[in-house]
XYZ file of C-alpha atoms in Angstrom:
719
model
C -11.681 3.422 3.504
C -8.553 1.316 4.073
C -6.104 2.122 6.864
C -3.411 2.916 4.293
C -5.693 5.349 2.421
C -6.625 6.994 5.726
C -2.958 7.317 6.668
C -2.144 8.757 3.237
C -4.798 11.457 3.574
C -3.523 12.378 7.044
C 0.159 11.889 6.241
C 1.579 13.784 9.193
C 0.483 13.887 12.806
C 1.661 16.443 15.342
C 1.256 16.392 19.099
C 0.735 19.211 21.573
C 1.014 18.415 25.291
C -0.627 20.636 27.890
C 0.941 20.210 31.345
C -0.673 20.919 34.688
C 2.575 22.762 35.449
C 6.130 22.914 34.149
C 7.581 23.890 37.533
C 7.188 21.092 40.089
C 8.676 19.567 43.215
C 9.228 15.925 44.126
C 6.118 14.424 45.683
C 3.772 16.244 43.305
C 1.970 14.719 40.348
C 2.546 15.987 36.839
C -0.693 15.758 34.864
C -0.597 15.937 31.087
C -3.158 16.187 28.322
C -2.369 15.272 24.714
C -3.817 16.669 21.492
C -2.835 14.718 18.371
C -3.708 16.617 15.221
C -3.501 16.066 11.511
C -0.919 18.477 10.144
C -2.920 18.578 6.916
C -6.213 19.726 8.448
C -5.439 20.858 12.006
C -8.272 18.641 13.206
C -7.806 15.972 15.829
C -6.447 12.795 14.292
C -8.105 9.411 14.667
C -5.164 7.588 13.119
C -3.268 6.562 16.271
C -4.697 4.905 19.380
C -1.586 5.132 21.589
C 0.663 8.009 22.663
C 4.173 7.404 23.998
C 5.438 9.625 26.828
C 9.029 9.892 28.085
C 10.598 12.035 30.791
C 14.308 12.777 30.264
C 16.789 14.366 32.648
C 19.486 16.898 31.769
C 21.850 14.154 30.596
C 19.224 12.834 28.199
C 18.619 9.673 30.250
C 15.050 8.390 30.445
C 13.747 8.492 34.024
C 10.141 7.553 33.250
C 8.176 6.029 30.403
C 4.493 5.442 29.950
C 1.815 4.977 27.314
C -1.691 6.390 27.260
C -4.671 5.241 25.255
C -5.917 7.793 22.755
C -9.371 8.198 21.278
C -9.981 10.548 18.357
C -6.755 12.423 18.992
C -7.223 12.963 22.739
C -5.338 11.340 25.599
C -4.353 12.155 29.165
C -2.307 10.716 31.995
C -0.053 11.569 34.906
C 3.419 11.004 36.338
C 4.058 10.912 40.078
C 7.395 12.595 40.744
C 9.221 10.376 43.211
C 11.890 11.520 45.647
C 14.473 9.538 43.657
C 14.569 12.287 41.043
C 17.388 14.804 41.036
C 16.788 18.536 41.022
C 17.215 19.848 37.504
C 15.694 20.589 34.152
C 13.786 17.863 32.352
C 12.224 17.248 28.964
C 8.891 15.555 28.362
C 8.644 13.895 24.947
C 5.386 12.757 23.361
C 4.664 11.092 20.039
C 2.681 8.423 18.251
C 4.185 5.394 16.579
C 3.236 6.828 13.174
C 5.235 9.999 13.924
C 8.413 7.913 14.217
C 8.376 7.575 10.415
C 9.099 11.310 10.243
C 11.424 11.441 13.290
C 8.876 13.768 14.863
C 7.863 14.334 18.484
C 6.543 17.009 20.815
C 8.887 18.404 23.440
C 8.141 20.320 26.627
C 10.737 21.608 29.067
C 10.032 21.510 32.794
C 11.821 22.007 36.081
C 11.698 19.543 38.973
C 13.063 20.455 42.397
C 13.708 17.733 44.957
C 13.843 19.416 48.388
C 14.784 16.088 49.991
C 18.140 15.832 48.197
C 21.161 18.116 48.306
C 21.533 20.002 45.028
C 24.855 21.306 43.798
C 24.329 23.710 40.942
C 26.530 23.481 37.887
C 28.504 26.585 37.056
C 26.771 28.861 34.604
C 28.908 29.268 31.503
C 29.754 32.741 30.332
C 26.998 33.650 27.853
C 27.987 33.129 24.236
C 25.434 35.130 22.310
C 24.623 34.051 18.775
C 22.794 36.373 16.387
C 20.403 35.219 13.692
C 19.332 37.543 10.877
C 16.028 37.233 9.038
C 15.199 39.616 6.195
C 11.557 40.394 5.491
C 11.372 39.388 1.847
C 14.227 36.895 2.015
C 17.133 39.018 0.671
C 18.554 42.476 1.454
C 17.671 44.420 -1.678
C 20.077 47.259 -2.477
C 18.699 50.804 -2.721
C 15.379 49.716 -1.142
C 14.049 49.872 2.403
C 14.368 46.465 4.070
C 13.036 45.196 7.384
C 15.606 43.072 9.197
C 14.720 40.895 12.193
C 17.635 40.132 14.544
C 17.306 37.439 17.235
C 19.784 37.048 20.102
C 20.147 33.768 22.024
C 22.882 32.266 24.180
C 24.201 28.700 24.044
C 21.300 27.544 26.239
C 18.740 29.009 23.849
C 17.908 31.679 26.421
C 17.085 35.290 25.581
C 19.963 37.665 26.280
C 19.559 41.434 26.809
C 21.817 43.251 24.377
C 22.799 46.784 23.515
C 23.970 47.283 19.964
C 24.514 49.846 17.221
C 24.137 49.499 13.473
C 27.235 50.756 11.624
C 27.725 51.532 7.938
C 30.794 50.746 5.858
C 32.622 53.787 7.205
C 32.058 52.675 10.806
C 29.484 55.416 11.401
C 26.412 54.760 13.503
C 23.250 54.386 11.468
C 20.969 53.801 14.454
C 20.744 52.208 17.896
C 19.410 48.651 17.919
C 17.058 47.785 20.782
C 16.156 44.194 21.651
C 12.794 43.472 23.280
C 11.957 41.015 26.088
C 11.886 38.159 23.568
C 15.408 38.954 22.387
C 14.214 40.358 19.053
C 15.168 43.631 17.356
C 13.661 45.160 14.204
C 15.846 47.296 11.962
C 14.792 49.254 8.870
C 17.751 49.555 6.507
C 18.249 50.962 2.989
C 21.628 49.476 2.077
C 23.936 50.721 -0.629
C 25.088 48.068 -3.074
C 28.508 46.750 -2.124
C 28.606 48.535 1.237
C 29.371 46.433 4.305
C 27.177 46.889 7.394
C 27.916 45.647 10.882
C 26.252 45.291 14.249
C 28.416 46.544 17.118
C 27.421 44.700 20.310
C 28.422 46.149 23.659
C 30.307 43.696 25.897
C 31.884 44.203 29.325
C 35.095 45.721 28.058
C 34.715 46.379 24.360
C 32.531 45.900 21.283
C 31.894 42.743 19.303
C 31.322 43.257 15.584
C 29.027 41.027 13.517
C 28.538 41.395 9.761
C 25.028 41.796 8.397
C 23.956 39.826 5.318
C 25.214 41.410 2.097
C 22.777 43.328 -0.096
C 22.131 42.353 -3.705
C 20.813 43.788 -6.949
C 20.337 40.578 -8.954
C 17.769 39.115 -6.550
C 14.115 39.371 -5.550
C 12.080 39.866 -2.397
C 8.851 38.203 -1.324
C 6.732 40.221 1.119
C 3.514 39.097 2.803
C 1.190 41.633 4.445
C -2.147 41.370 6.206
C -4.718 43.839 4.844
C -8.057 43.487 6.612
C -9.777 40.458 5.112
C -7.028 39.905 2.554
C -3.427 38.722 2.363
C -1.156 40.786 0.100
C 1.863 39.105 -1.502
C 4.298 41.589 -3.038
C 7.287 40.674 -5.210
C 10.117 43.180 -5.695
C 13.436 42.841 -7.493
C 16.653 44.702 -8.142
C 17.670 46.133 -11.486
C 19.549 42.976 -12.381
C 16.371 40.894 -12.260
C 13.818 43.438 -13.441
C 13.190 41.603 -16.735
C 12.970 38.102 -15.302
C 9.801 36.038 -14.891
C 9.117 33.777 -11.920
C 6.625 31.262 -10.586
C 4.656 32.074 -7.411
C 3.295 29.243 -5.282
C 1.176 29.401 -2.138
C 1.181 26.109 -0.269
C -0.564 24.731 2.810
C -0.166 21.387 4.531
C -3.083 20.222 2.365
C -1.303 20.994 -0.908
C -0.789 23.778 -3.446
C -3.325 26.618 -3.179
C -1.906 28.921 -5.874
C 0.485 28.316 -8.764
C 0.929 31.179 -11.217
C 3.534 32.750 -13.454
C 4.499 36.251 -12.374
C 6.788 39.160 -13.068
C 9.179 40.140 -10.291
C 7.430 43.478 -9.706
C 3.850 42.533 -8.944
C 1.271 42.043 -6.190
C -1.224 39.247 -5.545
C -4.237 39.444 -3.226
C -5.698 36.411 -1.439
C -8.964 36.297 0.514
C -8.434 35.003 4.064
C -11.747 33.151 4.256
C -10.795 31.176 1.150
C -7.536 29.970 2.716
C -6.973 27.245 5.319
C -6.239 28.438 8.835
C -2.771 28.088 10.274
C 0.688 28.282 8.731
C 0.959 28.800 4.957
C 3.971 29.473 2.773
C 4.589 31.627 -0.297
C 7.416 30.422 -2.532
C 9.059 32.182 -5.469
C 10.893 30.245 -8.173
C 13.136 31.882 -10.783
C 14.688 29.823 -13.575
C 13.284 26.721 -11.878
C 15.142 27.408 -8.612
C 13.443 28.405 -5.360
C 14.895 31.807 -4.494
C 12.510 32.991 -1.759
C 10.219 31.466 0.822
C 8.016 33.280 3.322
C 5.798 31.617 5.911
C 2.705 33.481 7.082
C -0.198 32.803 9.422
C -3.878 32.891 8.570
C -5.886 33.114 11.788
C -7.261 35.332 14.529
C -5.831 36.340 17.903
C -8.720 37.790 19.859
C -8.167 38.054 23.612
C -10.840 39.362 25.953
C -9.398 41.148 28.973
C -11.317 39.643 31.897
C -9.323 41.526 34.514
C -7.956 39.951 37.693
C -10.664 38.850 40.114
C -10.210 38.161 43.811
C -11.646 35.222 45.776
C -11.443 34.095 49.370
C -10.027 30.701 50.289
C -12.432 27.732 50.223
C -14.738 29.636 47.865
C -16.531 28.419 44.765
C -15.351 29.925 41.470
C -17.614 29.876 38.415
C -16.566 31.312 35.061
C -18.068 31.140 31.576
C -16.260 31.180 28.235
C -17.483 31.303 24.659
C -16.224 28.273 22.753
C -17.396 26.529 19.585
C -19.771 23.667 20.318
C -18.008 20.322 20.098
C -14.596 21.724 21.040
C -12.243 19.330 22.814
C -10.314 21.102 25.534
C -8.286 20.770 28.708
C -9.130 23.021 31.654
C -6.665 23.798 34.436
C -6.567 26.189 37.393
C -3.094 26.425 38.910
C -1.189 28.725 41.242
C 1.513 30.806 39.584
C 4.888 30.802 41.319
C 6.688 33.072 38.875
C 9.111 30.399 37.715
C 6.824 28.659 35.214
C 7.148 28.978 31.478
C 3.761 29.931 29.949
C 1.972 27.363 27.793
C -0.280 27.882 24.794
C -1.640 25.874 21.877
C -0.261 28.666 19.671
C 3.267 27.664 20.704
C 2.991 24.812 18.208
C 3.568 27.454 15.544
C 7.205 27.694 16.696
C 7.817 24.041 15.779
C 9.712 24.877 12.586
C 11.314 28.086 13.810
C 15.078 28.420 13.523
C 14.974 30.427 16.753
C 14.441 29.137 20.291
C 11.358 31.047 21.478
C 10.603 31.330 25.205
C 7.231 30.242 26.564
C 4.556 32.769 25.643
C 1.234 32.979 27.485
C -1.918 32.616 25.405
C -2.985 36.244 25.932
C 0.422 37.474 24.708
C 0.059 35.989 21.244
C -0.652 38.722 18.702
C -0.583 38.946 14.922
C 2.779 40.840 14.887
C 4.365 38.284 17.231
C 3.111 35.392 15.120
C 4.459 37.141 12.032
C 7.892 37.316 13.664
C 7.701 33.581 14.391
C 6.702 32.873 10.791
C 9.566 35.021 9.492
C 12.050 32.882 11.450
C 10.529 29.560 10.359
C 11.127 27.095 7.560
C 8.627 24.971 5.657
C 9.353 21.276 6.142
C 6.079 19.673 5.085
C 6.227 17.535 1.981
C 2.695 17.349 0.613
C 3.553 14.497 -1.758
C 2.185 11.031 -1.045
C 4.548 8.662 0.691
C 5.234 5.275 -0.853
C 6.535 3.335 2.126
C 7.024 3.653 5.861
C 8.750 1.593 8.509
C 6.132 1.973 11.245
C 2.434 1.301 10.730
C -0.029 3.463 12.683
C -1.606 1.905 15.774
C -5.123 2.461 14.493
C -7.290 0.244 16.704
C -4.630 -1.773 18.489
C -1.059 -1.736 19.692
C 1.621 -3.076 17.356
C 4.720 -5.126 18.100
C 7.201 -5.058 15.245
C 10.430 -6.900 14.659
C 12.536 -8.876 12.237
C 13.599 -12.502 11.742
C 17.043 -13.450 10.450
C 18.464 -16.862 9.584
C 21.375 -18.067 11.694
C 22.878 -19.728 8.621
C 22.050 -19.170 4.974
C 19.089 -17.269 3.613
C 15.773 -16.605 5.300
C 12.819 -18.644 4.158
C 9.862 -16.631 2.979
C 6.922 -16.110 5.301
C 8.163 -17.442 8.642
C 5.342 -17.690 11.203
C 5.677 -15.766 14.466
C 3.314 -15.315 17.406
C 2.795 -12.977 20.344
C 1.477 -13.824 23.823
C 1.302 -12.337 27.322
C 1.636 -14.176 30.622
C -1.319 -13.411 32.870
C -3.543 -12.171 30.017
C -6.391 -14.379 28.866
C -5.813 -15.306 25.245
C -4.161 -11.990 24.281
C -2.488 -13.703 21.328
C -1.708 -12.858 17.748
C 0.101 -14.752 15.011
C 1.264 -13.736 11.570
C 3.785 -14.485 8.839
C 6.797 -12.304 8.119
C 7.101 -10.418 4.855
C 9.830 -11.103 2.313
C 12.366 -9.102 4.322
C 11.589 -11.048 7.499
C 9.698 -8.155 9.125
C 6.583 -8.918 11.159
C 3.735 -6.871 12.647
C 1.764 -8.326 15.560
C -1.298 -6.692 17.115
C -2.394 -6.537 20.747
C -5.174 -4.956 22.782
C -3.546 -2.277 24.998
C -6.223 -2.758 27.671
C -5.191 -6.360 28.324
C -1.512 -6.533 27.384
C 1.147 -6.339 30.090
C 4.918 -6.231 30.533
C 5.254 -10.039 30.403
C 4.886 -10.380 26.664
C 6.994 -12.586 24.399
C 7.359 -13.101 20.661
C 8.346 -16.522 19.384
C 9.028 -18.198 16.073
C 6.645 -21.061 15.327
C 7.636 -24.455 13.941
C 11.326 -23.858 14.643
C 12.473 -26.697 16.946
C 15.989 -26.535 15.487
C 16.246 -22.807 16.287
C 17.273 -21.849 12.768
C 16.274 -18.218 13.204
C 17.121 -15.205 15.312
C 14.417 -12.758 16.335
C 14.732 -9.024 16.986
C 11.861 -7.082 18.541
C 12.003 -3.381 17.708
C 11.856 -1.028 20.717
C 8.585 0.797 21.359
C 10.206 4.120 22.173
C 12.834 6.260 20.522
C 16.328 5.080 21.414
C 17.944 8.530 21.355
C 17.224 12.233 21.062
C 19.358 15.216 20.040
C 21.759 16.449 22.712
C 20.353 19.181 24.934
C 22.368 21.846 26.737
C 20.249 22.851 29.727
C 20.966 26.002 31.689
C 21.839 25.313 35.361
C 19.158 26.129 37.913
C 19.803 29.124 40.117
C 18.020 29.637 43.456
C 17.704 32.861 45.403
C 16.387 33.155 48.963
C 12.857 33.913 47.773
C 12.726 30.812 45.610
C 14.108 28.629 48.408
C 11.454 29.896 50.820
C 8.779 29.256 48.186
C 9.990 25.670 47.702
C 9.906 25.055 51.464
C 6.314 26.291 51.731
C 5.260 24.213 48.709
C 6.942 21.122 50.108
C 5.123 21.408 53.446
C 1.774 21.982 51.719
C 2.399 19.019 49.431
C 3.203 16.726 52.360
C -0.073 17.740 54.026
C -1.989 17.027 50.814
C -0.314 13.630 50.386
C -1.064 12.718 54.016
C -4.787 13.071 53.303
C -4.611 11.483 49.879
C -6.623 8.298 49.454
C -5.448 5.982 46.730
C -8.202 4.637 44.517
C -7.286 1.277 43.043
C -8.206 1.192 39.401
C -10.094 -1.996 38.518
C -8.281 -4.187 36.030
C -9.789 -4.419 32.593
C -12.075 -7.431 32.439
C -13.384 -9.437 29.544
C -14.963 -12.810 29.105
C -12.581 -15.570 28.089
C -13.068 -15.947 24.333
C -15.201 -18.862 23.294
C -13.254 -21.189 21.012
C -15.378 -23.655 19.098
C -14.716 -27.166 20.369
C -12.824 -26.102 23.518
C -13.248 -28.508 26.457
C -12.420 -27.405 30.011
C -11.184 -29.669 32.802
C -11.578 -27.938 36.178
C -9.269 -30.008 38.370
C -11.237 -29.442 41.588
C -14.046 -31.436 39.981
C -11.815 -34.508 39.663
C -9.505 -36.528 41.834
C -6.202 -34.686 41.731
C -3.255 -36.721 40.570
C 0.234 -36.208 41.926
C 1.739 -35.053 38.621
C 0.577 -33.173 35.563
C 1.746 -36.128 33.453
C -0.702 -38.428 35.247
C -3.405 -35.763 35.032
C -3.149 -35.655 31.244
C -2.957 -39.439 30.914
C -6.003 -40.065 33.109
C -8.226 -37.073 32.248
C -7.314 -35.387 28.981
C -7.969 -37.986 26.324
C -7.478 -35.485 23.462
C -3.741 -35.212 24.198
C -1.204 -38.018 24.085
C 1.554 -37.936 26.733
C 4.351 -40.465 27.218
C 4.457 -42.391 30.495
C 8.246 -42.144 30.331
C 9.140 -39.380 32.787
C 12.159 -38.417 30.696
C 10.124 -37.631 27.587
C 8.388 -34.306 27.265
C 5.968 -33.825 24.416
C 2.281 -33.436 23.669
C 0.696 -35.353 20.811
C -2.603 -33.762 19.881
C -5.180 -36.308 18.758
C -6.559 -33.947 16.164
C -10.137 -34.551 15.087
C -11.831 -33.821 11.775
C -8.760 -33.784 9.550
C -8.401 -35.484 6.218
C -6.288 -38.622 5.967
C -4.109 -36.898 3.371
C -3.510 -33.871 5.614
C 0.266 -33.944 6.035
C 0.751 -30.443 7.459
C 3.404 -30.457 10.166
C 2.288 -27.645 12.469
C 2.722 -27.234 16.175
C 0.099 -27.229 18.885
C -0.572 -23.940 20.657
C 0.614 -24.653 24.206
C -0.234 -21.908 26.711
C 0.472 -21.461 30.394
C -1.543 -18.600 31.890
C -1.945 -17.038 28.469
C 1.705 -17.212 27.353
C 3.418 -19.724 25.102
C 5.058 -22.528 27.036
C 6.644 -25.952 26.560
C 5.452 -29.453 27.320
C 8.376 -29.818 29.723
C 7.418 -26.760 31.788
C 3.789 -27.830 31.989
C 4.489 -31.475 32.813
C 6.886 -30.387 35.583
C 4.280 -28.023 37.048
C 2.643 -28.987 40.324
C -1.001 -29.926 39.621
C -1.968 -28.301 42.925
C -1.194 -24.915 41.339
C -3.510 -25.565 38.397
C -7.123 -24.424 38.288
C -8.099 -25.901 34.923
C -6.931 -27.343 31.617
C -8.575 -26.187 28.368
C -8.160 -28.313 25.254
C -9.321 -27.939 21.669
C -8.301 -30.827 19.390
C -9.140 -29.262 16.043
C -7.123 -27.198 13.619
C -7.146 -23.575 14.784
C -6.428 -20.598 12.523
C -5.217 -17.105 13.411
C -5.227 -15.313 10.081
C -2.964 -17.328 7.793
C -1.254 -19.160 10.681
C -2.479 -22.655 11.559
C -2.131 -24.506 14.876
C -2.700 -28.195 15.558
C -5.181 -27.501 18.345
C -4.819 -25.696 21.678
C -3.676 -26.762 25.150
C -4.168 -24.003 27.715
C -3.245 -24.320 31.399
C -4.680 -21.816 33.891
C -3.139 -21.608 37.388
C -4.875 -20.153 40.423
C -2.364 -17.286 40.642
C -2.290 -16.702 36.871
C 1.476 -16.154 37.061
C 2.916 -19.125 35.190
C 4.177 -20.796 38.347
C 7.968 -20.684 38.382
C 8.324 -20.732 34.592
C 9.157 -17.986 32.126
C 7.130 -17.544 28.924
C 8.564 -19.131 25.789
C 9.935 -16.583 23.327
C 11.873 -13.349 23.033
C 10.882 -10.955 25.849
C 9.440 -7.573 24.897
C 10.154 -4.385 26.780
C 6.490 -3.417 26.583
C 5.170 -0.627 28.802
C 1.630 -1.047 30.078
C -0.998 1.550 29.242
C -2.087 3.920 32.001
C -5.679 3.744 33.285
C -8.054 6.468 32.160
C -7.166 9.902 33.536
C -9.439 11.417 36.168
C -10.588 14.967 36.864
C -8.574 16.575 39.669
C -10.276 19.080 41.941
C -12.991 19.529 44.494
C -16.555 18.476 43.794
C -18.012 21.607 45.362
C -18.582 20.018 48.783
C -16.411 21.438 51.556
C -14.935 19.087 54.132
C -14.308 21.329 57.141
C -12.203 18.653 58.833
C -9.762 18.286 55.949
C -7.101 20.868 55.080
C -7.059 22.191 51.511
C -3.417 22.833 50.626
C -3.630 22.016 46.917
C -2.213 24.547 44.468
C -3.753 22.705 41.502
C -7.382 23.680 42.015
C -8.794 22.022 38.923
C -7.646 19.734 36.130
C -10.119 18.373 33.580
C -8.084 16.880 30.727
C -10.748 15.452 28.402
C -13.610 17.924 28.063
C -16.016 18.128 25.107
C -18.169 21.264 25.023
C -21.887 20.647 24.445
C -22.846 24.274 23.754
C -21.263 27.590 22.801
C -21.216 28.684 26.455
C -18.745 26.672 28.502
C -18.932 26.922 32.294
C -16.123 26.031 34.692
C -16.632 25.585 38.454
C -14.207 24.647 41.218
C -13.226 25.543 44.789
C -10.273 27.633 45.884
C -7.936 26.201 48.518
C -6.096 27.632 51.517
C -3.027 28.368 49.372
C -3.039 32.088 48.671
C -1.563 33.849 45.665
C -2.042 34.483 41.935
C -3.701 31.718 39.900
C -4.346 31.187 36.212
C -7.396 29.461 34.748
C -6.405 28.112 31.360
C -8.335 26.451 28.528
C -6.373 24.831 25.718
C -7.858 22.791 22.908
C -9.040 22.341 19.358
C -12.294 23.473 17.737
C -14.224 21.135 15.403
C -12.798 22.959 12.359
C -9.217 22.424 13.574
C -8.653 25.948 14.905
C -6.534 26.226 18.055
C -8.214 27.346 21.279
C -6.142 29.115 23.916
C -7.850 31.173 26.625
C -6.764 32.223 30.082
C -7.774 34.425 32.986
C -5.969 35.322 36.187
C -7.384 35.571 39.698
C -6.095 36.042 43.226
C -6.889 33.984 46.303
C -6.577 35.978 49.532
């Protein structure tokens, strides 16, 4: 199957990021685990091999960027929170390159407190509460009972406690309206046609009146109910539409599941087991126009109450969970400080909600809550095939993309460009631009670095300009973050955490990750000159003249060029192509190499035959390798790339079960295993408690082989 066909079948990717914590202090490490799924199937996606991570402050400025290598939709990494960071609210963004075609990304909010810097809190604005109304069925149908969902949020997206009354057209109270802890109220209303209803909200001094949506008679409703093993879709209409005929569609991310003509007073039953799991949508069309849309969820929310266990400090904890074999999960055991926002794989269901939902713990997700989320959500998935995209997926390699433009006149077709990295052995790619001047160059993330350049080949007159597209998003929507507020209890908690963290860091031993190694690629016909095996000459010019017979160099010290004495070419071969000249893996010039001190050089590699990289041809290769592998004092030839290096593979955090009585245990993250694959239906977790007492949560988040979300948690105390 071609890459394009694979991408077409898995058109959309979505990312969920599980954090070790979303409430941290400077000096701690934020660990993250990434699940990249196909929106069409829910299964982990093998389309993208890199995930891009950004940490943004309250102003939207990027304070940290990194990339992590991904295999079959799973990746993990970490961010050490330095003492340069300001206290405040932050956003962590995560996405694949393919997701940029759809302007999509995952977003997690977190709080970082820096106890080593003075923090001046911004003034909290007076809450401006906005109400959003969602009618079960889509429209308020006159003379019928309607269920109305009302959501209350302030300008920060925070839940606001409200007291309100529902008033009829005469200003009389119909009923009191009570909002729950999630800022949601349910109202059952049988409106009279033409009558105006209002919500009277109590404020400090008076009432604020908000109009409810108007009722209608020439309209229809679309209800979705769960009935045991079936889904019931009921269509109702007012008198004005009683004789009309509509079209009912049920759609998933995989395509259309049901398409049937229907009256506007009918019911349809669907069998759950015959439907895909996850979010689905029922749509009603009348006269060719979509008049109603209702999202609903097909899935289970079974939570086993494991109770709250108690353990002593420095004690081994072992727990077992039932999970499908082959599930890919992240396991964490973390102290709860009361200021965290709960995390759950199910929270991905709020992605298309028009309401800002607070963090909801995995055990709090229920079918009624999910139904409320679905009622507030819109369907934004286009199941049609896409014809063109700007960004190709990074399937088995990283991609550098850019565009060539002519300085004067029109661009020639198929201009050759090449990519190289200083300090990386032969991490090179070359290609031709397309008709629009756009190019795509590949690199191996394990060996690329931040000293990469892209250059135009065969352009001594510099006829072209080159633009390298940025790896990361250049901007995000504005975010209004609520100011942090600290009471005495929170300040004491931060002090205790800071001291414990300093003790942990004092005993921390850094493990240097070995650099990725590979054998220098064998190029047919390459000859190596190791300079220590010869008498060293005082200049590189003399070294080439006396040793490297394959390359012609002028004795005139004011002339800088290499003339490759190319072997095995036809007399009629008139191709004017340049020689690949490399200095420590990056493109360089004859002038830079001839001015280099030969005492810095370890060897010279030469291949005096035509060399092809895809459709791009070079007139041989000259490669200089210095002892320090740093290019001496020269910069690589080409347009620099702002390329972020890939993090090394993430490690498991936690004790190995062996107690060190001479070492304090002040860690509040007891266990973090980001890349677990279950090998049976019984999954066992073991770790040691520390000396930090309090309430902890053991959490398992992941994806089953069939694409179903996994979200399990249990709480325990350490005393």
